[in-house]
Amino acid sequence: QDAGAVAVVIIDNIPEAPISMGGGAVGANVTIPVVMITDADGATIRARMDAGDDVVCFIGSKSLYYADDIGFYPKNVLIPQAASVLAANALDDTEYSVDLGVWLFNYGQNDQTGITMTADVDFGGSNVYTNTSASVDILSGDSAYVTFPPFSQTTYANGTYTLTYTSTMVTDEYTNDNSFSTDFQINDENFAIAQMDGAGQAINSSGIRPANSTQPFTSCVVYKDANASRRSAVAVGFSASTSTADGFTLDGELIEVIAYEWNDVFTDVDDANFNVSDLNQVGYGEYFYAADDQNITVYQDFDDAFALVDDQRYLFCITTYNENVFLGYDNAINYSLNDDTYKQPLYMIQADAAWSLGFSNPVYPAIVLKTGAPIFAGVEENTVDVTPFPNPATDIITIPLEGLEGNASLNITDLSGKIVSTKQVSLANSSKLTVDVSDLPTGIYVFNMVFENGATSTFNVAVTK
């Protein structure tokens, strides 16, 4: 600016989404626009300049710039409420579905008619959901909210799903904001709101900590599910970084890992009772960096794995006590419309001893809850010995239950801990229970029964074909 620049374009020097920039001590003196772009976009601009071409950058609002221009941005779309979903919590369409919707804007000078939106979900190279909206008309400078039937499946296969929104009209002079895609996973072990790659690494777009805070910094992801008890909490994954140019490294740094039951009762974040005051610590671990693992997802086990409770709200947190350590966040995903729609906390931070509902920018902690096989309370104290037959079984397994009555819940898991079936059974007027296993692939399965009186029974069944 002092040298006469009318604007500044900063090119990120690593292949990730641009980081969130802060004004610093003299930011208030800057009167020209400043933007950051990806290293790939920067390389495109540099190549054109090296070829002798003039490059013109448009910085600012494009409203009314074009005659015909409709579009939307990541902040305008509904996406899944987590980027990595536990398969045990998504057995079928009654347990997991994704609401779909888009705020579509007419940025152009002309009124538009006959605009349509399409939502697609692809999995494994195939389209598993597609829906095109009825046509809508939008006046210049106005917007319309377009909804679709929820995405749901009778059963969900593990893997990566891709949700894509696309807008269509006859003439659109600017098409870069006519489509948006995001990935989400269903897997056996990991829950995360940040995006994850196939290697169990949470995407860390930038290291963040509150400005001017010298106190311990805590970042937490919120987890709550109606079927949480189907898994146990085993570990937390996270990433961190330091300013290596200033001589700071992660080697030897301590990160505390703490799990809390969040017992404050509230409906949503607008509830007058919304608070972070009633926390019950249920898990703890300490991670000491043995190397300078900048921006790499590492995992710390809890000292003791613990059972998760259905419909219990949890905070899974990491804390640094060093003001030079920045915790990993994903700024390539945007839950803004989700926040406005559901008004549920996705993550919390604590800085200078005060809790707050995350950062104002759309950034989300690169924290992973790693889960394990379910832990059933009271197994040692009140167990029932059961010998099912035949075992191995092909189609039907018979479970003798003489002397037991009432209702019971039955969970069947494979050896990885994934629940493959869950049902409520009645023991009235019967001394045995038959279970159809004909749809289970060949393998070893763990049957766990929990009876009304608190007794449990756990046994293995081999299924052969």
Coordinates of C-alpha atoms in Angstrom, one line a residue:
Q1 CA 0.0 0.0 0.0
D2 CA 2.8 2.4 0.9
A3 CA 4.5 1.6 -2.4
G4 CA 1.3 2.4 -4.4
A5 CA -0.4 -1.0 -4.7
V6 CA -4.2 -0.9 -5.2
A7 CA -4.7 -4.4 -3.9
V8 CA -2.7 -7.4 -2.7
V9 CA -3.1 -11.1 -3.7
I10 CA -1.3 -13.5 -1.4
I11 CA -0.6 -16.9 -2.8
D12 CA -0.5 -19.7 -0.2
N13 CA 2.8 -21.6 -0.3
I14 CA 1.4 -25.1 0.4
P15 CA -1.3 -27.2 -1.5
E16 CA -4.2 -26.6 1.0
A17 CA -7.1 -24.2 1.3
P18 CA -6.0 -20.6 2.2
I19 CA -5.7 -19.9 5.9
S20 CA -7.8 -17.4 7.8
M21 CA -5.8 -14.2 7.9
G22 CA -5.7 -11.7 10.8
G23 CA -5.1 -8.0 10.7
G24 CA -2.4 -7.9 13.3
A25 CA -1.2 -4.7 15.1
V26 CA -1.4 -2.4 12.0
G27 CA -4.4 -4.0 10.2
A28 CA -6.6 -0.9 10.9
N29 CA -4.2 1.1 8.7
V30 CA -4.8 -1.0 5.7
T31 CA -7.3 0.5 3.3
I32 CA -6.7 -1.6 0.1
P33 CA -8.3 -5.1 -0.4
V34 CA -6.2 -8.1 0.5
V35 CA -7.1 -11.7 -0.5
M36 CA -5.4 -15.1 -0.2
I37 CA -5.7 -17.7 -3.0
T38 CA -4.5 -21.3 -3.3
D39 CA -1.1 -22.2 -4.6
A40 CA -2.7 -23.8 -7.7
D41 CA -4.6 -20.6 -8.6
G42 CA -1.4 -18.7 -7.9
A43 CA 0.5 -20.9 -10.3
T44 CA -2.1 -20.2 -13.0
I45 CA -1.8 -16.5 -12.6
R46 CA 2.0 -16.6 -12.4
A47 CA 2.2 -18.7 -15.6
R48 CA 0.0 -16.1 -17.5
M49 CA 2.2 -13.3 -16.2
D50 CA 5.4 -15.2 -17.2
A51 CA 3.9 -15.5 -20.7
G52 CA 3.6 -11.8 -20.9
D53 CA -0.1 -11.5 -20.4
D54 CA -1.9 -9.0 -18.2
V55 CA -3.9 -10.6 -15.5
V56 CA -7.0 -8.8 -14.2
C57 CA -8.3 -9.8 -10.7
F58 CA -11.9 -9.1 -9.6
I59 CA -12.0 -8.5 -5.9
G60 CA -15.3 -7.7 -4.3
S61 CA -19.0 -8.3 -4.7
K62 CA -20.2 -9.3 -8.2
S63 CA -23.8 -8.4 -7.5
L64 CA -25.3 -6.7 -10.6
Y65 CA -21.9 -7.0 -12.4
Y66 CA -23.4 -9.4 -15.0
A67 CA -26.7 -9.2 -16.8
D68 CA -27.5 -12.9 -16.2
D69 CA -26.0 -14.5 -13.2
I70 CA -27.4 -16.9 -10.7
G71 CA -25.4 -18.9 -8.1
F72 CA -24.7 -20.0 -4.6
Y73 CA -21.7 -20.6 -2.3
P74 CA -20.7 -23.3 0.3
K75 CA -22.3 -21.2 3.1
N76 CA -25.6 -21.4 1.3
V77 CA -26.0 -25.2 1.2
L78 CA -27.1 -27.9 3.7
I79 CA -24.5 -30.6 4.1
P80 CA -24.3 -33.7 6.3
Q81 CA -23.9 -32.8 10.0
A82 CA -20.7 -34.7 10.2
A83 CA -18.0 -35.4 7.6
S84 CA -17.2 -38.8 9.1
V85 CA -20.2 -40.8 10.4
L86 CA -20.1 -43.9 12.5
A87 CA -21.6 -46.9 10.7
A88 CA -23.0 -48.2 14.0
N89 CA -25.1 -45.0 14.1
A90 CA -26.3 -45.4 10.5
L91 CA -27.7 -48.9 10.1
D92 CA -30.6 -47.7 7.9
D93 CA -32.8 -44.8 6.8
T94 CA -34.6 -44.6 10.2
E95 CA -31.2 -43.9 11.9
Y96 CA -29.4 -41.7 9.4
S97 CA -30.6 -39.3 6.7
V98 CA -29.3 -36.0 5.3
D99 CA -31.6 -33.0 4.8
L100 CA -30.9 -31.2 1.5
G101 CA -31.5 -27.6 0.6
V102 CA -29.9 -24.5 -1.1
W103 CA -30.3 -20.8 -1.0
L104 CA -30.1 -19.8 -4.6
F105 CA -29.3 -16.1 -5.5
N106 CA -29.9 -14.0 -8.5
Y107 CA -26.8 -11.8 -8.6
G108 CA -27.5 -10.5 -12.1
Q109 CA -29.2 -7.3 -13.4
N110 CA -32.1 -9.3 -15.1
D111 CA -35.0 -11.1 -13.5
Q112 CA -34.7 -14.9 -14.2
T113 CA -37.3 -17.6 -14.8
G114 CA -37.2 -21.4 -15.1
I115 CA -34.1 -22.0 -12.9
T116 CA -33.7 -25.5 -11.6
M117 CA -31.5 -27.1 -8.9
T118 CA -30.2 -30.7 -8.9
A119 CA -28.9 -32.7 -5.9
D120 CA -26.8 -35.8 -6.5
V121 CA -25.1 -38.3 -4.2
D122 CA -22.5 -40.6 -5.7
F123 CA -20.9 -43.7 -4.0
G124 CA -18.4 -46.1 -5.4
G125 CA -18.6 -44.7 -8.9
S126 CA -22.4 -44.9 -9.0
N127 CA -25.2 -42.4 -8.4
V128 CA -27.3 -43.5 -5.4
Y129 CA -29.5 -40.3 -5.2
T130 CA -30.6 -37.7 -7.7
N131 CA -33.4 -35.1 -7.6
T132 CA -34.2 -32.1 -9.6
S133 CA -36.3 -29.3 -8.2
A134 CA -39.3 -27.7 -9.8
S135 CA -38.3 -24.5 -11.7
V136 CA -38.2 -21.3 -9.8
D137 CA -38.3 -17.6 -10.8
I138 CA -36.0 -15.1 -9.0
L139 CA -36.1 -11.4 -9.3
S140 CA -32.8 -9.5 -9.7
G141 CA -31.1 -9.2 -6.3
D142 CA -33.5 -11.7 -4.7
S143 CA -33.1 -15.3 -3.6
A144 CA -35.1 -18.5 -3.2
Y145 CA -34.7 -21.5 -0.9
V146 CA -34.8 -24.8 -2.8
T147 CA -35.4 -28.0 -0.9
F148 CA -35.1 -31.7 -1.9
P149 CA -36.3 -35.0 -0.3
P150 CA -33.7 -36.1 2.3
F151 CA -31.0 -38.5 1.2
S152 CA -31.4 -41.8 2.8
Q153 CA -30.7 -45.5 2.2
T154 CA -32.3 -48.7 3.5
T155 CA -28.7 -49.8 4.3
Y156 CA -25.5 -47.9 4.1
A157 CA -22.2 -49.3 2.8
N158 CA -19.0 -48.0 4.3
G159 CA -17.0 -45.6 2.2
T160 CA -17.0 -42.1 0.8
Y161 CA -20.1 -40.4 -0.5
T162 CA -20.1 -37.3 -2.6
L163 CA -22.9 -34.8 -2.4
T164 CA -23.2 -32.3 -5.4
Y165 CA -25.5 -29.4 -5.9
T166 CA -25.9 -27.9 -9.4
S167 CA -28.0 -24.9 -10.6
T168 CA -29.1 -24.6 -14.2
M169 CA -30.6 -21.8 -16.4
V170 CA -30.5 -21.0 -20.1
T171 CA -27.9 -18.2 -20.0
D172 CA -25.4 -17.7 -17.1
E173 CA -22.5 -15.4 -17.7
Y174 CA -20.6 -16.5 -14.6
T175 CA -20.7 -20.3 -13.9
N176 CA -18.0 -20.7 -11.2
D177 CA -20.7 -20.6 -8.5
N178 CA -23.2 -22.9 -10.2
S179 CA -22.0 -26.2 -8.6
F180 CA -20.7 -27.4 -5.2
S181 CA -19.5 -30.8 -4.0
T182 CA -18.6 -32.1 -0.6
D183 CA -17.5 -35.6 0.6
F184 CA -18.7 -37.4 3.7
Q185 CA -17.7 -40.9 5.0
I186 CA -19.4 -43.7 6.8
N187 CA -16.9 -45.9 8.6
D188 CA -16.5 -48.2 11.5
E189 CA -14.3 -46.2 13.8
N190 CA -14.1 -42.4 13.4
F191 CA -16.5 -39.5 14.0
A192 CA -15.4 -36.1 12.9
I193 CA -16.9 -32.8 11.7
A194 CA -13.7 -32.0 9.8
Q195 CA -13.1 -33.8 6.5
M196 CA -11.0 -36.9 6.6
D197 CA -8.9 -38.6 4.0
G198 CA -8.7 -42.4 3.5
A199 CA -5.7 -42.8 5.8
G200 CA -7.5 -41.6 9.0
Q201 CA -6.0 -38.1 8.7
A202 CA -8.4 -35.2 9.5
I203 CA -7.9 -32.4 7.0
N204 CA -6.1 -29.5 8.7
S205 CA -6.3 -26.4 6.5
S206 CA -4.8 -24.1 9.1
G207 CA -3.5 -23.9 12.6
I208 CA -5.5 -21.6 14.8
R209 CA -5.6 -20.1 18.3
P210 CA -7.5 -17.0 19.6
A211 CA -5.7 -13.7 18.9
N212 CA -3.7 -12.2 21.8
S213 CA -4.6 -15.2 24.1
T214 CA -1.7 -16.4 26.3
Q215 CA -3.9 -18.7 28.5
P216 CA -4.4 -22.4 27.8
F217 CA -6.4 -22.9 24.6
T218 CA -9.0 -25.8 24.5
S219 CA -10.8 -26.9 21.3
C220 CA -13.6 -29.4 21.5
V221 CA -15.9 -31.3 19.1
V222 CA -19.4 -32.1 20.2
Y223 CA -20.8 -35.6 19.8
K224 CA -24.3 -36.9 20.5
D225 CA -26.3 -39.8 19.0
A226 CA -29.4 -41.8 19.9
N227 CA -27.4 -45.0 19.4
A228 CA -24.1 -43.9 20.9
S229 CA -23.9 -47.0 23.2
R230 CA -23.2 -49.2 20.1
R231 CA -19.6 -47.9 20.3
S232 CA -17.1 -47.0 23.0
A233 CA -14.7 -44.0 23.2
V234 CA -11.1 -45.1 22.7
A235 CA -9.0 -42.2 21.6
V236 CA -8.9 -38.7 20.1
G237 CA -7.0 -37.7 17.0
F238 CA -5.8 -34.1 16.5
S239 CA -3.1 -32.0 14.8
A240 CA -1.1 -29.0 15.8
S241 CA 1.5 -26.6 14.4
T242 CA 4.0 -24.0 15.4
S243 CA 5.8 -21.1 13.6
T244 CA 9.0 -23.0 12.7
A245 CA 10.3 -19.9 11.1
D246 CA 10.5 -18.3 14.5
G247 CA 12.3 -21.4 15.9
F248 CA 9.3 -23.1 17.6
T249 CA 8.7 -26.8 17.2
L250 CA 6.3 -29.4 18.5
D251 CA 9.0 -31.7 19.8
G252 CA 8.3 -32.3 23.5
E253 CA 5.0 -30.4 23.6
L254 CA 2.1 -31.6 25.7
I255 CA -1.5 -31.9 24.5
E256 CA -4.1 -32.9 27.0
V257 CA -7.0 -35.0 25.8
I258 CA -10.2 -34.8 27.9
A259 CA -13.7 -36.2 27.4
Y260 CA -16.6 -34.6 29.2
E261 CA -20.3 -35.4 29.6
W262 CA -21.9 -32.1 28.8
N263 CA -24.9 -32.1 31.1
D264 CA -26.3 -28.6 30.7
V265 CA -29.9 -29.0 29.4
F266 CA -30.9 -26.8 26.5
T267 CA -32.9 -27.1 23.2
D268 CA -30.5 -25.2 20.9
V269 CA -27.9 -22.4 21.0
D270 CA -30.6 -19.8 21.1
D271 CA -32.0 -21.3 24.4
A272 CA -31.5 -19.0 27.4
N273 CA -30.2 -22.1 29.2
F274 CA -27.4 -22.7 26.7
N275 CA -24.3 -22.9 28.8
V276 CA -21.1 -24.8 29.4
S277 CA -21.0 -25.2 33.2
D278 CA -22.1 -28.8 34.0
L279 CA -19.2 -30.9 32.7
N280 CA -18.4 -34.3 34.0
Q281 CA -15.0 -35.6 33.0
V282 CA -15.2 -39.2 31.8
G283 CA -11.9 -39.7 29.9
Y284 CA -8.3 -38.4 30.0
G285 CA -5.0 -38.8 28.2
E286 CA -1.7 -36.9 27.7
Y287 CA 0.2 -36.8 24.4
F288 CA 3.8 -35.7 24.4
Y289 CA 5.2 -35.0 20.9
A290 CA 8.3 -37.1 20.3
A291 CA 9.0 -35.4 17.0
D292 CA 8.1 -32.2 15.2
D293 CA 5.0 -33.6 13.5
Q294 CA 3.6 -30.4 12.0
N295 CA 0.0 -30.6 10.9
I296 CA -0.1 -34.4 11.1
T297 CA -3.1 -36.2 12.8
V298 CA -1.8 -38.1 15.8
Y299 CA -3.9 -40.2 18.2
Q300 CA -3.9 -40.3 22.0
D301 CA -5.7 -43.2 23.8
F302 CA -7.8 -42.4 26.9
D303 CA -6.3 -43.9 30.0
D304 CA -9.4 -46.1 30.1
A305 CA -11.8 -46.6 27.2
F306 CA -15.4 -45.9 28.3
A307 CA -18.9 -46.7 27.3
L308 CA -20.9 -44.1 25.3
V309 CA -24.4 -43.4 26.5
D310 CA -27.4 -42.9 24.1
D311 CA -28.5 -39.3 23.6
Q312 CA -25.7 -38.0 26.0
R313 CA -24.0 -34.8 24.7
Y314 CA -20.2 -35.1 24.9
L315 CA -17.3 -32.7 24.5
F316 CA -14.1 -34.3 23.2
C317 CA -11.4 -31.8 23.8
I318 CA -7.7 -31.1 23.3
T319 CA -5.7 -28.4 25.2
T320 CA -2.4 -26.7 24.7
Y321 CA -0.7 -24.7 27.4
N322 CA 1.8 -23.1 25.0
E323 CA 0.8 -19.8 23.3
N324 CA 3.1 -20.7 20.4
V325 CA 1.1 -23.9 19.6
F326 CA -1.8 -23.7 17.1
L327 CA -4.4 -26.4 16.9
G328 CA -5.5 -27.8 13.6
Y329 CA -8.8 -26.6 11.9
D330 CA -10.5 -27.4 8.6
N331 CA -11.6 -24.3 6.8
A332 CA -12.5 -26.1 3.5
I333 CA -15.9 -27.2 4.9
N334 CA -18.7 -24.9 5.7
Y335 CA -21.6 -25.6 8.1
S336 CA -23.0 -22.1 8.1
L337 CA -26.5 -23.1 6.7
N338 CA -26.5 -26.1 9.0
D339 CA -25.9 -23.8 12.0
D340 CA -28.7 -21.5 10.9
T341 CA -31.1 -24.4 10.3
Y342 CA -30.4 -26.7 13.3
K343 CA -28.9 -24.3 15.8
Q344 CA -27.0 -27.1 17.5
P345 CA -23.4 -26.7 18.7
L346 CA -20.8 -28.5 16.5
Y347 CA -17.8 -27.4 18.5
M348 CA -16.7 -25.3 21.4
I349 CA -13.6 -23.5 22.4
Q350 CA -12.2 -22.3 25.8
A351 CA -9.8 -19.4 25.9
D352 CA -8.8 -17.1 28.8
A353 CA -11.0 -19.4 31.0
A354 CA -14.1 -18.5 29.0
W355 CA -16.2 -20.9 26.8
S356 CA -17.6 -19.7 23.4
L357 CA -19.4 -21.2 20.5
G358 CA -16.4 -21.5 18.2
F359 CA -14.8 -18.9 15.9
S360 CA -16.8 -16.4 13.9
N361 CA -15.2 -17.7 10.7
P362 CA -16.3 -21.0 9.2
V363 CA -13.5 -23.1 10.6
Y364 CA -13.9 -26.5 12.3
P365 CA -11.6 -28.4 14.6
A366 CA -9.7 -31.2 13.0
I367 CA -10.5 -33.5 15.9
V368 CA -11.4 -37.2 15.5
L369 CA -13.3 -39.3 18.0
K370 CA -11.9 -42.9 17.6
T371 CA -14.3 -45.5 18.8
G372 CA -14.1 -49.2 19.6
A373 CA -16.4 -52.2 20.3
P374 CA -19.3 -51.4 22.7
I375 CA -18.7 -51.7 26.4
F376 CA -21.7 -53.2 28.2
A377 CA -22.0 -52.1 31.8
G378 CA -22.5 -54.8 34.4
V379 CA -21.3 -57.7 32.4
E380 CA -19.1 -59.0 35.2
E381 CA -21.7 -58.5 38.0
N382 CA -24.8 -59.9 36.4
T383 CA -24.3 -62.3 33.5
V384 CA -26.3 -65.2 32.1
D385 CA -24.6 -68.2 30.7
V386 CA -26.1 -69.1 27.3
T387 CA -25.1 -71.9 24.9
P388 CA -26.7 -71.3 21.5
F389 CA -27.2 -74.1 18.9
P390 CA -26.3 -75.0 16.3
N391 CA -23.0 -73.3 16.4
P392 CA -21.7 -72.9 13.6
A393 CA -25.0 -72.0 12.1
T394 CA -26.2 -71.5 8.5
D395 CA -29.7 -70.0 8.7
I396 CA -31.2 -70.1 12.2
I397 CA -29.5 -69.9 15.6
T398 CA -31.5 -71.0 18.7
I399 CA -30.8 -69.3 22.1
P400 CA -32.1 -71.2 25.2
L401 CA -33.4 -68.8 27.8
E402 CA -35.1 -70.9 30.4
G403 CA -36.1 -69.0 33.5
L404 CA -35.9 -65.6 31.8
E405 CA -38.9 -63.5 30.9
G406 CA -39.7 -59.9 29.8
N407 CA -38.0 -58.0 27.0
A408 CA -34.4 -57.8 25.9
S409 CA -32.3 -56.0 23.4
L410 CA -30.0 -58.0 21.1
N411 CA -27.0 -56.4 19.3
I412 CA -25.0 -58.5 16.8
T413 CA -21.5 -57.1 15.9
D414 CA -18.8 -58.4 13.7
L415 CA -15.2 -58.8 15.0
S416 CA -14.3 -55.2 14.0
G417 CA -17.0 -54.0 16.4
K418 CA -19.4 -52.9 13.7
I419 CA -23.0 -53.5 14.6
V420 CA -24.7 -55.5 11.8
S421 CA -28.1 -56.0 13.5
T422 CA -30.0 -54.7 16.5
K423 CA -33.5 -55.6 17.6
Q424 CA -35.8 -55.8 20.6
V425 CA -37.1 -59.3 21.5
S426 CA -39.8 -60.6 23.8
L427 CA -39.2 -63.6 26.1
A428 CA -42.7 -64.0 27.2
N429 CA -44.2 -67.5 27.1
S430 CA -41.0 -68.9 25.6
S431 CA -37.9 -70.7 26.8
K432 CA -35.9 -70.1 23.7
L433 CA -35.3 -67.4 21.1
T434 CA -34.6 -68.1 17.4
V435 CA -32.6 -65.6 15.3
D436 CA -32.4 -65.7 11.5
V437 CA -28.7 -65.3 10.4
S438 CA -29.2 -66.3 6.8
D439 CA -28.4 -62.8 5.6
L440 CA -25.1 -62.6 7.5
P441 CA -21.9 -63.3 5.5
T442 CA -19.6 -66.1 6.6
G443 CA -17.7 -65.1 9.8
I444 CA -17.6 -64.8 13.5
Y445 CA -20.2 -62.6 15.3
V446 CA -20.6 -61.4 18.8
F447 CA -24.1 -61.6 20.2
N448 CA -24.9 -59.3 23.2
M449 CA -28.2 -59.5 25.0
V450 CA -29.3 -57.0 27.7
F451 CA -32.3 -58.1 29.7
E452 CA -34.9 -56.0 31.6
N453 CA -33.5 -56.9 34.9
G454 CA -30.0 -55.6 33.9
A455 CA -28.5 -59.0 33.3
T456 CA -26.4 -59.5 30.2
S457 CA -25.2 -62.4 28.0
T458 CA -22.4 -62.3 25.5
F459 CA -21.5 -65.2 23.2
N460 CA -19.9 -65.8 19.8
V461 CA -21.6 -67.4 16.9
A462 CA -20.0 -68.7 13.8
V463 CA -22.0 -68.3 10.5
T464 CA -21.1 -70.6 7.6
K465 CA -22.5 -70.8 4.1

